[in-house]
GROMACS .gro file of C-alpha atoms in nm:
model
  178
    1MET     CA    1   1.093  -0.823  -4.738
    2SER     CA    2   0.982  -0.990  -5.060
    3SER     CA    3   1.216  -1.172  -5.292
    4ALA     CA    4   1.141  -0.920  -5.568
    5SER     CA    5   1.245  -0.624  -5.355
    6SER     CA    6   1.576  -0.783  -5.259
    7GLY     CA    7   1.668  -0.843  -5.620
    8ARG     CA    8   1.697  -1.220  -5.570
    9ARG     CA    9   1.450  -1.473  -5.697
   10TRP     CA   10   1.375  -1.789  -5.504
   11SER     CA   11   1.428  -2.113  -5.693
   12TRP     CA   12   1.417  -2.485  -5.618
   13ALA     CA   13   1.763  -2.503  -5.774
   14ARG     CA   14   1.902  -2.333  -5.462
   15VAL     CA   15   1.771  -2.603  -5.223
   16PRO     CA   16   2.061  -2.854  -5.263
   17GLY     CA   17   2.315  -2.579  -5.197
   18ALA     CA   18   2.125  -2.454  -4.893
   19LEU     CA   19   2.089  -2.808  -4.756
   20GLY     CA   20   2.461  -2.863  -4.809
   21ASP     CA   21   2.539  -2.544  -4.621
   22ILE     CA   22   2.312  -2.648  -4.334
   23LEU     CA   23   2.475  -2.992  -4.323
   24LEU     CA   24   2.823  -2.839  -4.311
   25TRP     CA   25   2.724  -2.601  -4.030
   26LEU     CA   26   2.571  -2.888  -3.832
   27LEU     CA   27   2.882  -3.101  -3.877
   28ALA     CA   28   3.105  -2.807  -3.781
   29GLY     CA   29   2.896  -2.759  -3.466
   30LEU     CA   30   2.925  -3.128  -3.387
   31GLY     CA   31   3.302  -3.108  -3.434
   32LEU     CA   32   3.321  -2.811  -3.199
   33ILE     CA   33   3.118  -2.999  -2.937
   34CYS     CA   34   3.357  -3.295  -2.968
   35ILE     CA   35   3.660  -3.069  -2.918
   36VAL     CA   36   3.503  -2.910  -2.608
   37LEU     CA   37   3.417  -3.255  -2.466
   38VAL     CA   38   3.774  -3.379  -2.518
   39ILE     CA   39   3.912  -3.071  -2.339
   40ILE     CA   40   3.668  -3.122  -2.049
   41ALA     CA   41   3.754  -3.494  -2.029
   42LYS     CA   42   4.128  -3.425  -2.017
   43THR     CA   43   4.110  -3.142  -1.764
   44GLN     CA   44   3.865  -3.326  -1.534
   45SER     CA   45   4.031  -3.674  -1.564
   46LEU     CA   46   3.714  -3.822  -1.718
   47SER     CA   47   3.706  -4.137  -1.929
   48LEU     CA   48   3.471  -4.414  -2.040
   49ILE     CA   49   3.487  -4.779  -1.943
   50MET     CA   50   3.296  -5.073  -2.090
   51PHE     CA   51   3.149  -5.355  -1.883
   52SER     CA   52   3.199  -5.705  -2.019
   53THR     CA   53   3.068  -5.894  -1.715
   54GLY     CA   54   2.748  -5.877  -1.515
   55SER     CA   55   2.908  -5.853  -1.169
   56MET     CA   56   2.746  -5.509  -1.119
   57SER     CA   57   2.401  -5.614  -1.247
   58PRO     CA   58   2.132  -5.498  -1.227
   59THR     CA   59   2.282  -5.153  -1.149
   60ILE     CA   60   2.529  -5.170  -1.439
   61PRO     CA   61   2.459  -5.468  -1.667
   62ALA     CA   62   2.712  -5.626  -1.902
   63GLY     CA   63   2.737  -5.427  -2.224
   64SER     CA   64   2.712  -5.089  -2.048
   65VAL     CA   65   2.945  -4.793  -2.085
   66ALA     CA   66   3.016  -4.583  -1.775
   67LEU     CA   67   3.159  -4.235  -1.728
   68VAL     CA   68   3.436  -4.244  -1.467
   69GLN     CA   69   3.657  -3.980  -1.308
   70GLN     CA   70   3.996  -4.038  -1.150
   71VAL     CA   71   3.999  -3.904  -0.793
   72PRO     CA   72   4.214  -3.950  -0.481
   73ALA     CA   73   4.098  -4.257  -0.290
   74GLY     CA   74   4.038  -4.046   0.020
   75GLN     CA   75   3.745  -3.872  -0.155
   76VAL     CA   76   3.527  -4.184  -0.194
   77SER     CA   77   3.283  -4.327   0.056
   78VAL     CA   78   3.103  -4.652   0.129
   79GLY     CA   79   2.839  -4.714  -0.137
   80ASP     CA   80   3.032  -4.550  -0.422
   81VAL     CA   81   3.099  -4.758  -0.732
   82VAL     CA   82   3.468  -4.737  -0.823
   83THR     CA   83   3.717  -4.885  -1.065
   84VAL     CA   84   4.048  -4.996  -0.918
   85GLU     CA   85   4.362  -5.108  -1.094
   86ARG     CA   86   4.491  -5.459  -1.023
   87PRO     CA   87   4.857  -5.535  -1.100
   88GLY     CA   88   4.882  -5.790  -1.379
   89LYS     CA   89   4.504  -5.806  -1.426
   90LEU     CA   90   4.226  -5.601  -1.578
   91PRO     CA   91   4.079  -5.324  -1.363
   92ILE     CA   92   3.770  -5.412  -1.161
   93THR     CA   93   3.460  -5.201  -1.100
   94HIS     CA   94   3.263  -5.280  -0.785
   95ARG     CA   95   3.082  -5.105  -0.500
   96ILE     CA   96   3.272  -4.999  -0.186
   97VAL     CA   97   3.147  -5.188   0.120
   98ASP     CA   98   3.423  -5.085   0.365
   99ILE     CA   99   3.709  -4.834   0.386
  100GLU     CA  100   4.011  -4.868   0.614
  101SER     CA  101   4.273  -4.596   0.658
  102GLY     CA  102   4.613  -4.667   0.520
  103THR     CA  103   4.947  -4.496   0.524
  104GLY     CA  104   4.965  -4.150   0.369
  105ALA     CA  105   4.717  -4.110   0.084
  106THR     CA  106   4.661  -4.486   0.059
  107VAL     CA  107   4.336  -4.646   0.175
  108GLU     CA  108   4.221  -5.005   0.183
  109LEU     CA  109   3.892  -5.065   0.003
  110THR     CA  110   3.674  -5.370   0.040
  111LEU     CA  111   3.463  -5.408  -0.274
  112ARG     CA  112   3.174  -5.625  -0.388
  113GLY     CA  113   2.989  -5.652  -0.715
  114ASP     CA  114   2.613  -5.589  -0.682
  115ALA     CA  115   2.544  -5.931  -0.834
  116ASN     CA  116   2.793  -6.106  -0.605
  117GLU     CA  117   2.701  -6.261  -0.271
  118GLN     CA  118   3.048  -6.215  -0.120
  119ASN     CA  119   3.306  -5.940  -0.103
  120ASP     CA  120   3.607  -5.955  -0.334
  121PRO     CA  121   3.866  -6.198  -0.189
  122GLU     CA  122   4.125  -5.932  -0.099
  123PRO     CA  123   4.093  -5.563  -0.011
  124TYR     CA  124   4.255  -5.319  -0.254
  125ARG     CA  125   4.525  -5.077  -0.132
  126VAL     CA  126   4.492  -4.771  -0.352
  127SER     CA  127   4.576  -4.402  -0.354
  128GLU     CA  128   4.361  -4.321  -0.659
  129VAL     CA  129   4.040  -4.471  -0.799
  130ARG     CA  130   3.802  -4.396  -1.084
  131ILE     CA  131   3.458  -4.318  -0.946
  132VAL     CA  132   3.158  -4.408  -1.163
  133HIS     CA  133   2.930  -4.109  -1.232
  134GLY     CA  134   2.676  -4.292  -1.448
  135SER     CA  135   2.628  -4.558  -1.712
  136VAL     CA  136   2.432  -4.632  -2.028
  137PRO     CA  137   2.320  -4.994  -2.085
  138GLU     CA  138   2.395  -5.159  -2.421
  139LEU     CA  139   2.616  -4.869  -2.540
  140ALA     CA  140   2.926  -5.091  -2.535
  141HIS     CA  141   2.788  -5.285  -2.832
  142VAL     CA  142   2.766  -4.962  -3.033
  143VAL     CA  143   3.121  -4.862  -2.935
  144VAL     CA  144   3.255  -5.205  -3.034
  145PHE     CA  145   3.070  -5.183  -3.369
  146PHE     CA  146   3.232  -4.848  -3.450
  147GLN     CA  147   3.577  -4.984  -3.360
  148ARG     CA  148   3.565  -5.242  -3.641
  149PRO     CA  149   3.822  -5.169  -3.914
  150ALA     CA  150   3.562  -5.191  -4.193
  151VAL     CA  151   3.332  -4.941  -4.019
  152LEU     CA  152   3.622  -4.704  -3.946
  153GLY     CA  153   3.731  -4.734  -4.311
  154VAL     CA  154   3.384  -4.647  -4.444
  155LEU     CA  155   3.354  -4.353  -4.203
  156SER     CA  156   3.698  -4.227  -4.307
  157VAL     CA  157   3.608  -4.242  -4.676
  158LEU     CA  158   3.278  -4.062  -4.609
  159ALA     CA  159   3.455  -3.791  -4.406
  160ALA     CA  160   3.717  -3.746  -4.679
  161GLY     CA  161   3.441  -3.721  -4.940
  162LEU     CA  162   3.256  -3.461  -4.734
  163VAL     CA  163   3.570  -3.249  -4.688
  164THR     CA  164   3.648  -3.276  -5.060
  165TRP     CA  165   3.292  -3.175  -5.150
  166ALA     CA  166   3.299  -2.882  -4.904
  167PHE     CA  167   3.622  -2.738  -5.043
  168TRP     CA  168   3.574  -2.828  -5.410
  169PRO     CA  169   3.586  -2.515  -5.629
  170ARG     CA  170   3.238  -2.395  -5.728
  171PRO     CA  171   3.148  -2.243  -6.063
  172GLN     CA  172   3.139  -1.863  -6.045
  173GLY     CA  173   2.774  -1.851  -6.155
  174ARG     CA  174   2.661  -2.056  -5.855
  175ARG     CA  175   2.837  -1.829  -5.608
  176ALA     CA  176   2.681  -1.523  -5.767
  177ARG     CA  177   2.328  -1.666  -5.716
  178ARG     CA  178   2.373  -1.699  -5.339
   0.00000   0.00000   0.00000
């Protein structure tokens, strides 16, 4: 169908409006993907953890971000990489080298970092752990960058400007040309 037969003439003046519409649709799609990912993460007990030490190198080097899922401790096996909580300390993520049965749903895990020559000093008695499903090296640096107040401020101002632009009233003549 030609532009003459549709009654509309093509013009370079329409390009900024069309690009703006495409940008808004892309951002809306990205927002929808984010909402779906948050729902999946909440319903499947998924979260991200950042590695600040190299105890799991070279498998998971310092500066990596890993996807973890909270599961009952009885579902893990020797060789799995898990994160366990430690009372009064930061959680630790190491590989399971031995599993002993405990009472009820509790098991005793012996862990060791891939870069360590010895097992952790004490076994961990746990009923739940976070199992590592995968990691991305160097992503922690990007996450930390985006957590800076100045970066968050700039992104907030840009988002507010984009929303204002998207909902700003348009002249009637421009709408009629679409």
